[in-house]
Tab-separated table of C-alpha atoms in Angstrom:
chain	number	residue	atom	x	y	z
D	203	MET	CA	14.178	-10.068	7.844
D	204	GLY	CA	11.199	-11.983	8.901
D	205	LYS	CA	10.664	-15.604	8.288
D	206	PRO	CA	11.832	-17.148	4.992
D	207	LEU	CA	9.182	-18.512	2.725
D	208	ALA	CA	10.610	-22.083	3.344
D	209	ALA	CA	9.545	-21.689	6.998
D	210	LEU	CA	5.990	-20.571	5.995
D	211	LEU	CA	4.976	-23.055	3.384
D	212	ALA	CA	3.319	-25.966	5.112
D	213	GLY	CA	5.007	-29.181	4.435
D	214	ALA	CA	7.374	-27.745	1.795
D	215	ALA	CA	11.131	-29.041	1.800
D	216	ILE	CA	12.556	-26.344	-0.247
D	217	ALA	CA	16.284	-25.950	-1.138
D	218	MET	CA	17.896	-22.599	-1.441
D	219	ALA	CA	17.812	-21.637	-5.069
D	220	PRO	CA	21.090	-20.233	-6.579
D	221	ALA	CA	21.484	-16.524	-6.564
D	222	HIS	CA	21.462	-14.424	-9.802
D	223	ALA	CA	23.836	-15.555	-12.443
D	224	LEU	CA	25.972	-12.428	-12.024
D	225	ALA	CA	26.481	-13.051	-8.461
D	226	ALA	CA	27.444	-16.643	-9.076
D	227	GLU	CA	30.151	-15.534	-11.487
D	228	ARG	CA	31.259	-12.587	-9.401
D	229	PRO	CA	30.120	-12.985	-5.809
D	230	TRP	CA	31.798	-9.755	-4.906
D	231	SER	CA	29.814	-7.710	-7.599
D	232	GLU	CA	28.076	-4.597	-6.372
D	233	GLU	CA	25.283	-4.893	-9.015
D	234	VAL	CA	21.868	-5.969	-7.788
D	235	ILE	CA	19.900	-6.601	-10.950
D	236	GLY	CA	22.274	-7.787	-13.553
D	237	SER	CA	20.573	-9.214	-16.549
D	238	HIS	CA	17.024	-8.252	-17.824
D	239	ALA	CA	14.645	-10.940	-16.387
D	240	PRO	CA	11.566	-11.746	-18.562
D	241	PHE	CA	8.183	-12.597	-17.280
D	242	ASP	CA	7.723	-16.303	-16.387
D	243	PRO	CA	4.084	-17.418	-16.039
D	244	GLY	CA	5.494	-20.729	-14.393
D	245	ALA	CA	7.613	-18.849	-11.875
D	246	ALA	CA	5.486	-20.114	-8.935
D	247	ASP	CA	4.178	-23.559	-10.388
D	248	THR	CA	6.078	-25.534	-7.692
D	249	ALA	CA	7.155	-24.805	-4.218
D	250	GLU	CA	10.745	-24.755	-5.269
D	251	LYS	CA	9.959	-22.122	-7.842
D	252	SER	CA	7.900	-20.052	-5.606
D	253	GLN	CA	10.894	-20.168	-3.109
D	254	ALA	CA	13.371	-19.026	-5.848
D	255	LEU	CA	10.998	-16.146	-7.027
D	256	VAL	CA	10.514	-14.826	-3.474
D	257	GLU	CA	14.116	-15.231	-2.591
D	258	ARG	CA	15.047	-13.204	-5.768
D	259	GLY	CA	12.523	-10.485	-4.620
D	260	GLU	CA	14.028	-10.202	-1.237
D	261	ALA	CA	17.617	-9.879	-2.769
D	262	LEU	CA	16.187	-7.038	-4.965
D	263	PHE	CA	14.227	-5.402	-1.984
D	264	LYS	CA	17.390	-5.195	0.288
D	265	GLY	CA	19.969	-4.800	-2.453
D	266	LYS	CA	21.680	-1.403	-2.874
D	267	PHE	CA	21.214	-0.362	-6.505
D	268	VAL	CA	24.326	1.138	-8.466
D	269	GLY	CA	24.785	2.939	-11.561
D	270	LYS	CA	25.183	-0.229	-13.585
D	271	ASP	CA	21.732	-1.310	-12.407
D	272	GLY	CA	20.338	1.922	-13.933
D	273	ALA	CA	20.157	3.811	-10.580
D	274	GLY	CA	19.561	7.599	-11.295
D	275	ARG	CA	17.494	9.257	-13.861
D	276	PRO	CA	19.303	12.200	-15.063
D	277	ASP	CA	16.863	13.157	-17.890
D	278	ALA	CA	13.649	12.129	-16.327
D	279	THR	CA	11.420	13.138	-13.411
D	280	GLN	CA	9.851	11.027	-10.685
D	281	ALA	CA	6.436	11.302	-12.295
D	282	ILE	CA	4.467	8.039	-12.749
D	283	ILE	CA	3.767	8.941	-16.261
D	284	PRO	CA	7.218	8.880	-18.236
D	285	THR	CA	8.215	12.746	-18.137
D	286	LYS	CA	11.478	14.378	-19.357
D	287	ARG	CA	13.076	17.033	-17.237
D	288	ARG	CA	13.052	20.629	-18.432
D	289	ARG	CA	16.706	21.039	-17.408
D	290	PRO	CA	19.491	18.758	-16.186
D	291	ALA	CA	19.509	17.836	-12.399
D	292	LEU	CA	22.480	19.322	-10.610
D	293	GLU	CA	22.841	16.293	-8.426
D	294	ALA	CA	22.320	12.597	-9.211
D	295	TYR	CA	20.455	12.070	-5.932
D	296	GLN	CA	18.035	14.704	-4.402
D	297	ARG	CA	16.340	14.158	-1.039
D	298	LEU	CA	13.012	15.689	-2.086
D	299	ALA	CA	12.426	14.849	-5.606
D	300	GLY	CA	14.478	11.835	-5.727
D	301	PRO	CA	16.151	9.483	-6.364
D	302	ASP	CA	16.392	9.557	-2.668
D	303	ALA	CA	17.284	6.023	-1.712
D	304	ASN	CA	19.704	3.221	-2.833
D	305	SER	CA	17.427	0.500	-1.543
D	306	CYS	CA	13.831	-0.422	-0.859
D	307	ALA	CA	14.951	-1.201	2.689
D	308	ASP	CA	16.080	2.327	3.164
D	309	CYS	CA	12.418	3.246	3.742
D	310	HIS	CA	11.043	-0.165	4.821
D	311	PHE	CA	13.005	-1.521	7.747
D	312	ASP	CA	11.679	-0.748	11.148
D	313	PRO	CA	11.312	-2.960	13.055
D	314	VAL	CA	11.861	-5.603	10.322
D	315	LEU	CA	12.584	-5.686	6.727
D	316	GLY	CA	9.368	-4.606	4.735
D	317	ALA	CA	8.136	-2.548	7.578
D	318	GLY	CA	8.093	1.199	7.835
D	319	ALA	CA	10.579	3.821	8.940
D	320	PRO	CA	10.938	6.608	11.362
D	321	PHE	CA	10.452	10.315	10.486
D	322	SER	CA	13.863	10.615	9.064
D	323	GLY	CA	12.766	8.061	6.356
D	324	SER	CA	9.931	10.015	5.156
D	325	ALA	CA	9.497	10.400	1.304
D	326	PHE	CA	8.208	13.540	-0.511
D	327	VAL	CA	5.349	13.004	-3.006
D	328	SER	CA	4.713	15.511	-5.921
D	329	GLU	CA	4.218	15.288	-9.521
D	330	GLY	CA	5.564	18.876	-9.977
D	331	PHE	CA	9.174	18.871	-9.063
D	332	GLU	CA	10.433	21.060	-11.851
D	333	SER	CA	13.171	22.956	-9.969
D	334	ALA	CA	14.228	20.098	-7.705
D	335	ASP	CA	17.428	21.612	-6.741
D	336	PHE	CA	15.436	24.719	-5.226
D	337	ASP	CA	12.144	23.170	-4.150
D	338	THR	CA	11.798	22.606	-0.447
D	339	VAL	CA	9.800	20.835	2.048
D	340	ASP	CA	7.312	23.701	2.037
D	341	PRO	CA	3.849	21.901	1.334
D	342	GLN	CA	3.370	24.098	-1.803
D	343	PHE	CA	6.092	21.941	-3.403
D	344	SER	CA	5.499	18.409	-1.893
D	345	ASN	CA	3.585	16.301	0.386
D	346	GLN	CA	5.591	14.448	3.197
D	347	ARG	CA	4.833	10.793	3.588
D	348	ASN	CA	5.797	8.362	6.287
D	349	SER	CA	6.596	4.961	4.893
D	350	ILE	CA	3.864	2.361	5.374
D	351	ALA	CA	4.592	-0.947	6.767
D	352	LEU	CA	3.994	-3.692	4.040
D	353	GLN	CA	3.484	-6.659	6.193
D	354	GLY	CA	0.195	-8.572	5.110
D	355	VAL	CA	-0.143	-6.439	2.145
D	356	GLY	CA	-0.763	-9.359	-0.283
D	357	LEU	CA	-4.134	-10.165	1.603
D	358	VAL	CA	-4.951	-6.493	1.633
D	359	GLU	CA	-4.714	-6.277	-2.233
D	360	LEU	CA	-6.795	-9.471	-2.495
D	361	LEU	CA	-9.517	-7.917	-0.298
D	362	ALA	CA	-9.480	-4.797	-2.633
D	363	ARG	CA	-9.855	-6.937	-5.690
D	364	GLU	CA	-12.927	-8.791	-4.340
D	365	MET	CA	-14.479	-5.581	-2.973
D	366	THR	CA	-13.992	-3.916	-6.415
D	367	ALA	CA	-15.663	-6.881	-8.082
D	368	GLU	CA	-18.620	-6.799	-5.805
D	369	LEU	CA	-19.064	-2.905	-6.356
D	370	HIS	CA	-19.012	-3.591	-10.098
D	371	ARG	CA	-21.538	-6.376	-9.887
D	372	GLN	CA	-23.909	-3.929	-7.998
D	373	ARG	CA	-23.379	-1.190	-10.601
D	374	LYS	CA	-24.102	-3.645	-13.417
D	375	ALA	CA	-27.333	-4.945	-11.756
D	376	ALA	CA	-28.585	-1.370	-11.184
D	377	LEU	CA	-27.909	-0.467	-14.807
D	378	ALA	CA	-29.665	-3.704	-16.119
D	379	GLU	CA	-32.675	-2.929	-13.916
D	380	ALA	CA	-32.903	0.615	-15.206
D	381	ARG	CA	-32.626	-0.500	-18.863
D	382	GLU	CA	-35.403	-3.147	-18.149
D	383	THR	CA	-37.704	-0.851	-16.308
D	384	GLY	CA	-37.072	2.463	-18.134
D	385	GLU	CA	-36.765	4.186	-14.787
D	386	ALA	CA	-33.904	5.390	-12.594
D	387	VAL	CA	-32.752	2.900	-10.052
D	388	ALA	CA	-31.174	4.092	-6.729
D	389	ARG	CA	-28.991	1.428	-5.184
D	390	PRO	CA	-26.726	1.396	-2.029
D	391	LEU	CA	-23.136	0.276	-2.538
D	392	SER	CA	-21.353	-1.891	0.005
D	393	SER	CA	-18.899	-4.785	0.215
D	394	LYS	CA	-17.754	-6.901	3.175
D	395	GLY	CA	-19.823	-4.703	5.486
D	396	VAL	CA	-18.404	-1.457	4.327
D	397	SER	CA	-20.795	1.169	2.839
D	398	PHE	CA	-19.591	3.266	-0.116
D	399	GLY	CA	-22.703	5.241	-0.362
D	400	ALA	CA	-25.009	4.997	-3.198
D	401	ILE	CA	-25.401	5.299	-6.971
D	402	THR	CA	-28.461	6.064	-9.259
D	403	ALA	CA	-28.393	4.250	-12.493
D	404	ARG	CA	-30.562	5.665	-15.432
D	405	PRO	CA	-32.061	3.913	-18.424
D	406	ASP	CA	-29.660	5.715	-20.794
D	407	GLY	CA	-26.643	4.138	-19.041
D	408	ILE	CA	-25.631	7.383	-17.234
D	409	VAL	CA	-24.762	6.786	-13.478
D	410	ASP	CA	-25.080	9.436	-10.943
D	411	PHE	CA	-22.354	9.404	-8.357
D	412	ALA	CA	-23.493	12.327	-6.230
D	413	LYS	CA	-23.932	10.045	-3.106
D	414	LEU	CA	-20.804	7.967	-3.636
D	415	GLU	CA	-18.445	7.759	-0.711
D	416	GLY	CA	-14.925	6.871	-0.150
D	417	VAL	CA	-14.001	5.398	-3.617
D	418	ASP	CA	-13.450	6.818	-7.136
D	419	GLN	CA	-16.376	6.754	-9.713
D	420	ASP	CA	-14.624	3.801	-11.586
D	421	LEU	CA	-15.550	1.831	-8.286
D	422	VAL	CA	-12.047	0.563	-8.069
D	423	ILE	CA	-10.608	0.112	-4.506
D	424	ARG	CA	-7.229	1.324	-4.452
D	425	PRO	CA	-5.843	-0.110	-1.184
D	426	LEU	CA	-2.093	1.188	-1.106
D	427	SER	CA	-0.610	4.531	-0.116
D	428	HIS	CA	-1.860	6.865	2.536
D	429	LYS	CA	-4.272	8.425	-0.026
D	430	GLY	CA	-5.690	5.266	-1.349
D	431	VAL	CA	-4.415	5.917	-4.914
D	432	ILE	CA	-2.477	2.820	-6.040
D	433	VAL	CA	-4.264	-0.217	-7.169
D	434	SER	CA	-1.688	-2.999	-6.780
D	435	LEU	CA	1.633	-4.094	-5.615
D	436	ARG	CA	2.906	-4.140	-9.142
D	437	GLN	CA	1.984	-0.472	-9.807
D	438	PHE	CA	3.450	0.424	-6.334
D	439	THR	CA	6.634	-1.333	-7.238
D	440	VAL	CA	7.057	0.234	-10.745
D	441	ASN	CA	6.279	3.731	-9.241
D	442	ALA	CA	8.693	3.454	-6.392
D	443	LEU	CA	11.557	1.950	-8.390
D	444	ASN	CA	11.467	5.042	-10.648
D	445	ALA	CA	10.672	7.698	-7.957
D	446	HIS	CA	13.065	6.657	-5.296
D	447	HIS	CA	15.871	4.897	-7.105
D	448	GLY	CA	15.752	6.101	-10.601
D	449	ILE	CA	15.265	2.334	-11.751
D	450	GLN	CA	12.964	2.437	-14.717
D	451	ALA	CA	10.797	-0.641	-15.392
D	452	ALA	CA	10.901	-1.592	-19.191
D	453	GLU	CA	7.055	-2.348	-18.932
D	454	ARG	CA	6.394	1.404	-18.335
D	455	PHE	CA	9.545	3.259	-19.670
D	456	GLY	CA	10.634	1.040	-22.390
D	457	ALA	CA	10.390	1.421	-26.147
D	458	ARG	CA	6.871	0.277	-26.292
D	459	TRP	CA	5.757	3.277	-24.375
D	460	THR	CA	8.411	5.896	-24.925
D	461	GLY	CA	10.174	4.794	-28.184
D	462	THR	CA	13.475	4.304	-26.499
D	463	ASP	CA	14.828	1.727	-24.029
D	464	ASP	CA	16.844	4.455	-22.229
D	465	PHE	CA	14.130	7.043	-21.400
D	466	ASP	CA	16.120	8.589	-18.506
D	467	GLY	CA	19.247	8.968	-20.591
D	468	ASP	CA	21.686	7.306	-18.119
D	469	GLY	CA	23.097	4.840	-20.680
D	470	ILE	CA	21.365	1.844	-19.246
D	471	GLY	CA	18.563	0.323	-21.348
D	472	ASP	CA	15.633	-1.682	-20.070
D	473	GLU	CA	16.812	-1.323	-16.345
D	474	ILE	CA	14.553	-3.805	-14.829
D	475	GLY	CA	12.557	-6.451	-16.534
D	476	GLU	CA	8.952	-7.905	-15.961
D	477	GLY	CA	10.403	-10.857	-14.258
D	478	ASP	CA	12.256	-8.996	-11.600
D	479	VAL	CA	9.240	-6.704	-10.909
D	480	SER	CA	7.341	-10.001	-10.454
D	481	ALA	CA	9.914	-11.266	-8.055
D	482	LEU	CA	9.509	-7.975	-6.050
D	483	VAL	CA	5.797	-8.422	-5.968
D	484	ALA	CA	5.987	-12.037	-4.977
D	485	TRP	CA	8.197	-11.165	-2.016
D	486	LEU	CA	5.808	-8.246	-0.842
D	487	ALA	CA	2.704	-10.454	-1.404
D	488	THR	CA	4.102	-13.190	0.964
D	489	ARG	CA	4.902	-10.862	3.779
D	490	GLU	CA	3.394	-12.249	7.052
D	491	ALA	CA	0.469	-10.256	8.431
D	492	PRO	CA	1.035	-8.530	11.882
D	493	GLY	CA	-0.414	-10.217	14.934
D	494	ARG	CA	-0.837	-9.702	18.660
D	495	LYS	CA	1.743	-9.849	21.428
D	496	THR	CA	1.525	-13.142	23.250
D	497	ASP	CA	3.903	-12.583	26.088
D	498	LEU	CA	2.163	-9.704	27.893
D	499	PRO	CA	2.404	-9.241	31.603
D	500	ASP	CA	-1.027	-9.590	33.214
D	501	ILE	CA	-1.518	-5.874	33.923
D	502	TRP	CA	-1.037	-5.180	30.214
D	503	ARG	CA	-3.109	-8.194	29.009
D	504	GLU	CA	-6.101	-7.033	31.291
D	505	ALA	CA	-5.806	-3.362	30.093
D	506	ALA	CA	-5.504	-4.478	26.487
D	507	ALA	CA	-8.726	-6.533	26.792
D	508	GLU	CA	-10.613	-3.669	28.439
D	509	GLY	CA	-9.174	-1.264	25.799
D	510	GLU	CA	-10.417	-3.363	22.838
D	511	LYS	CA	-13.895	-3.134	24.364
D	512	ARG	CA	-13.603	0.654	24.764
D	513	PHE	CA	-12.254	0.883	21.223
D	514	SER	CA	-15.387	-0.540	19.917
D	515	GLU	CA	-17.770	1.064	22.242
D	516	ILE	CA	-16.650	4.714	21.378
D	517	GLY	CA	-16.887	3.906	17.538
D	518	CYS	CA	-13.281	3.477	16.381
D	519	ALA	CA	-14.197	0.065	14.986
D	520	GLU	CA	-16.651	1.672	12.472
D	521	CYS	CA	-13.756	2.459	10.311
D	522	HIS	CA	-11.035	0.451	11.798
D	523	ILE	CA	-13.048	-2.770	11.301
D	524	PRO	CA	-11.218	-5.502	13.142
D	525	ALA	CA	-11.357	-8.057	10.309
D	526	LEU	CA	-12.558	-8.326	6.829
D	527	PRO	CA	-13.550	-11.733	5.085
D	528	LEU	CA	-11.553	-12.924	2.205
D	529	GLU	CA	-13.062	-15.459	-0.081
D	530	ALA	CA	-9.768	-16.953	-1.584
D	531	ALA	CA	-6.051	-16.341	-1.043
D	532	VAL	CA	-4.578	-16.990	-4.646
D	533	PHE	CA	-2.528	-14.044	-5.490
D	534	THR	CA	-2.260	-13.423	-9.236
D	535	ASP	CA	0.450	-11.209	-10.812
D	536	PRO	CA	-0.361	-9.298	-12.946
D	537	GLY	CA	-3.663	-8.746	-11.134
D	538	PRO	CA	-7.144	-8.142	-12.807
D	539	LEU	CA	-7.024	-4.369	-12.146
D	540	ASP	CA	-3.483	-3.477	-13.427
D	541	THR	CA	-3.649	-0.981	-16.056
D	542	ALA	CA	-1.301	0.892	-18.637
D	543	GLY	CA	2.169	1.587	-17.217
D	544	THR	CA	2.169	-1.891	-15.652
D	545	LEU	CA	2.217	-5.438	-17.157
D	546	ARG	CA	-1.508	-6.522	-17.685
D	547	GLN	CA	-3.168	-9.832	-17.538
D	548	ALA	CA	-4.231	-9.627	-21.094
D	549	GLU	CA	-0.755	-9.162	-22.153
D	550	VAL	CA	0.518	-12.699	-20.735
D	551	ASP	CA	-0.393	-16.177	-21.551
D	552	ARG	CA	-1.398	-16.645	-17.879
D	553	PRO	CA	-0.503	-14.763	-14.618
D	554	ILE	CA	1.904	-16.117	-12.016
D	555	GLN	CA	-0.128	-17.606	-9.181
D	556	LEU	CA	0.995	-17.566	-5.572
D	557	ASP	CA	-1.162	-19.690	-3.346
D	558	LEU	CA	-1.046	-17.596	-0.067
D	559	GLU	CA	-3.292	-20.218	1.685
D	560	ALA	CA	-0.291	-22.599	1.708
D	561	LEU	CA	1.508	-20.219	4.003
D	562	SER	CA	1.525	-21.285	7.541
D	563	TRP	CA	0.655	-17.836	8.967
D	564	VAL	CA	-2.422	-17.734	6.552
D	565	LYS	CA	-3.648	-20.979	7.695
D	566	ALA	CA	-3.497	-19.828	11.230
D	567	LEU	CA	-5.844	-16.917	10.685
D	568	PRO	CA	-9.484	-17.463	11.823
D	569	ARG	CA	-12.297	-18.340	9.549
D	570	ASP	CA	-15.998	-17.267	9.550
D	571	ASP	CA	-18.910	-19.713	9.267
D	572	GLN	CA	-18.709	-19.533	5.522
D	573	GLY	CA	-14.973	-20.626	5.565
D	574	ARG	CA	-13.692	-17.196	4.606
D	575	ILE	CA	-10.340	-16.129	5.898
D	576	LEU	CA	-10.903	-13.197	8.381
D	577	VAL	CA	-8.058	-10.680	7.811
D	578	PRO	CA	-7.453	-8.810	11.002
D	579	LEU	CA	-6.231	-5.575	9.397
D	580	PHE	CA	-8.454	-3.044	11.439
D	581	GLY	CA	-9.366	-1.023	8.337
D	582	ASP	CA	-12.025	-0.659	5.847
D	583	LEU	CA	-10.178	0.113	2.586
D	584	LYS	CA	-12.260	3.291	2.264
D	585	ARG	CA	-11.184	6.937	2.157
D	586	HIS	CA	-12.527	9.341	4.636
D	587	LYS	CA	-12.261	13.069	5.388
D	588	VAL	CA	-9.987	13.144	8.647
D	589	SER	CA	-9.259	16.754	9.037
D	590	ASP	CA	-11.129	20.175	9.037
D	591	GLN	CA	-10.365	23.879	9.595
D	592	ARG	CA	-10.318	23.376	13.384
D	593	ARG	CA	-8.020	20.509	13.453
D	594	GLU	CA	-5.805	20.134	10.345
D	595	ARG	CA	-3.063	18.007	11.431
D	596	LEU	CA	-3.996	15.002	9.529
D	597	GLY	CA	-4.626	16.977	6.457
D	598	ASN	CA	-1.949	19.689	6.461
D	599	GLU	CA	-1.366	19.704	2.742
D	600	LEU	CA	-1.601	22.155	-0.054
D	601	LEU	CA	-1.240	19.757	-3.015
D	602	ALA	CA	-4.061	17.333	-3.903
D	603	GLN	CA	-2.688	13.794	-4.879
D	604	ARG	CA	-4.274	12.073	-7.856
D	605	PHE	CA	-7.535	14.085	-7.510
D	606	VAL	CA	-8.115	13.027	-3.946
D	607	GLU	CA	-8.881	15.950	-1.727
D	608	ARG	CA	-6.283	17.194	0.529
D	609	ASP	CA	-8.009	16.368	3.712
D	610	VAL	CA	-9.221	12.901	2.592
D	611	PHE	CA	-6.969	9.753	3.521
D	612	MET	CA	-7.525	6.039	3.375
D	613	THR	CA	-8.232	4.466	6.823
D	614	ALA	CA	-4.996	3.326	8.238
D	615	GLU	CA	-4.819	-0.395	8.861
D	616	LEU	CA	-4.113	-0.720	12.621
D	617	TRP	CA	-2.614	-4.283	12.650
D	618	GLY	CA	0.974	-3.808	13.582
D	619	VAL	CA	0.425	-0.266	14.950
D	620	GLY	CA	2.191	-1.218	18.103
D	621	SER	CA	5.395	-1.662	16.183
D	622	THR	CA	5.231	1.403	13.718
D	623	ALA	CA	5.714	4.625	15.735
D	624	PRO	CA	5.613	7.471	14.802
D	625	TYR	CA	2.152	8.036	13.481
D	626	GLY	CA	0.218	10.025	10.790
D	627	HIS	CA	0.784	10.530	7.169
D	628	ARG	CA	3.906	12.466	7.777
D	629	GLY	CA	5.070	10.484	10.658
D	630	ASP	CA	5.254	13.593	12.952
D	631	LEU	CA	2.855	12.364	15.725
D	632	THR	CA	4.865	10.613	18.409
D	633	THR	CA	2.227	8.746	20.321
D	634	LEU	CA	-0.939	6.983	19.778
D	635	ASP	CA	-2.687	9.273	22.124
D	636	GLU	CA	-1.589	12.314	19.852
D	637	VAL	CA	-2.752	10.776	16.553
D	638	ILE	CA	-6.193	9.791	18.057
D	639	ARG	CA	-6.650	13.452	19.256
D	640	ALA	CA	-5.609	14.753	15.826
D	641	HIS	CA	-8.671	12.976	14.194
D	642	ALA	CA	-11.281	15.522	12.804
D	643	GLY	CA	-13.667	15.651	9.900
D	644	GLU	CA	-15.831	12.489	9.803
D	645	ALA	CA	-14.015	11.271	12.967
D	646	THR	CA	-14.841	14.247	15.145
D	647	GLU	CA	-17.582	12.816	17.280
D	648	ILE	CA	-15.476	9.516	17.792
D	649	ARG	CA	-12.437	11.669	18.801
D	650	LYS	CA	-14.547	13.559	21.224
D	651	ARG	CA	-15.804	10.338	22.809
D	652	TYR	CA	-12.200	9.234	23.336
D	653	GLU	CA	-11.359	12.708	24.886
D	654	ASP	CA	-14.236	12.341	27.295
D	655	LEU	CA	-13.012	9.060	28.658
D	656	GLY	CA	-11.173	8.943	31.881
D	657	GLU	CA	-7.445	8.583	31.803
D	658	GLU	CA	-7.507	4.931	32.730
D	659	ASP	CA	-9.923	4.122	29.749
D	660	ARG	CA	-7.775	6.172	27.368
D	661	GLN	CA	-4.659	4.325	28.614
D	662	SER	CA	-6.474	0.912	28.039
D	663	ILE	CA	-7.050	1.842	24.386
D	664	VAL	CA	-3.388	2.635	23.960
D	665	ALA	CA	-2.556	-0.714	25.699
D	666	PHE	CA	-4.793	-2.558	23.274
D	667	LEU	CA	-3.283	-0.839	20.304
D	668	ARG	CA	0.212	-1.319	21.384
D	669	SER	CA	-0.470	-5.039	21.720
D	670	LEU	CA	-0.937	-5.282	17.818
D	671	GLU	CA	2.532	-5.936	16.606
D	672	ILE	CA	4.695	-6.879	13.732
D	673	SER	CA	6.467	-10.228	14.373
D	674	GLN	CA	10.164	-9.981	14.603
């Protein structure tokens, strides 16, 4: 389960908040959600309120949803845009097209609540399940996905927000200069030491993205999912509730957008409210970031130190950047980049604010000479081509996801990688050595350098990676 927020908030003496009203009235109840919780801007205004919000989120995350909660979607598909089925489903739950899980913890539990899952916990991603009772794991129907560990994900989203804002400032400055000079202006794009190629701004306001790299043309960093296509924890939560549980959030599937409060036709209206989505987001945003093993025997500690050097020398750290600087760790929900289909900042009086800097594990992270938090994610929040025709193991898909090429994936953050076997987007690579050797595309030369190392040097890199763990 990880440490409770009470143990993480420095100096906060926080009493346990009462459970949901339904549980208080009937402690044996099998329902998880109960009443429709509204959005509360003040839900984290005090330490006690923050604790209650996060505890509610944890209860929802590990609860097993039942029919009275709205579990199941007989008349709707798993698509992120509300979509009716062409024909009724034969089964209430379906392993491929979903709903495929009773609880968030079904896919995020190994080695602790909120982490990933073994190969048996893979999900199947497709916007096109029309005959779900007959579709198969054949890649023409679906893309298999290993569950990603969610530890530290609040800081990752904050990094993405800051990087997006910086890229937008660079685009705005290039356009302003082009208008002022009457000439095209070419400008490199980068943020926090990560290059995203370049743009050319023209005086008429048109931007040429031909040299853009690793990000969409809207210059929004989408830090979540293997493909880097989900912008926020809120979007992730609303998507997953519908796809995996058949729990439909009112903010996307309610009457405002669909004309009915029971879009999926299961007899339960407004299945989960904005307040409970915020509780799930708060719990996710406060998950403790992975760290490093501290109780290593001497032989492992020495090998890991040598392996970290080799990791950098052969170029792995060019994409798996050891740490990115974060200016501020106040997490707002809704965030500045949430869009239609999720609650947005413009729709609330003020967002909920979670001060992640008050968490003891955030306070323990190192700072740079500018006082910025160094987030040790070993990633770059950028998409890369990681397979080719010679080696397609890391891109063995037939379906593009959200317009991202089939062989292009977000750089996997390696913090915690020592706790998250198996590896790869399908979770079908059993060792770190296997997944390193599977790299191709942009990573071909670096993979070759790894393969050219001697056995002891390769093992030292594995020793280093296996020292990066999720706290238990």
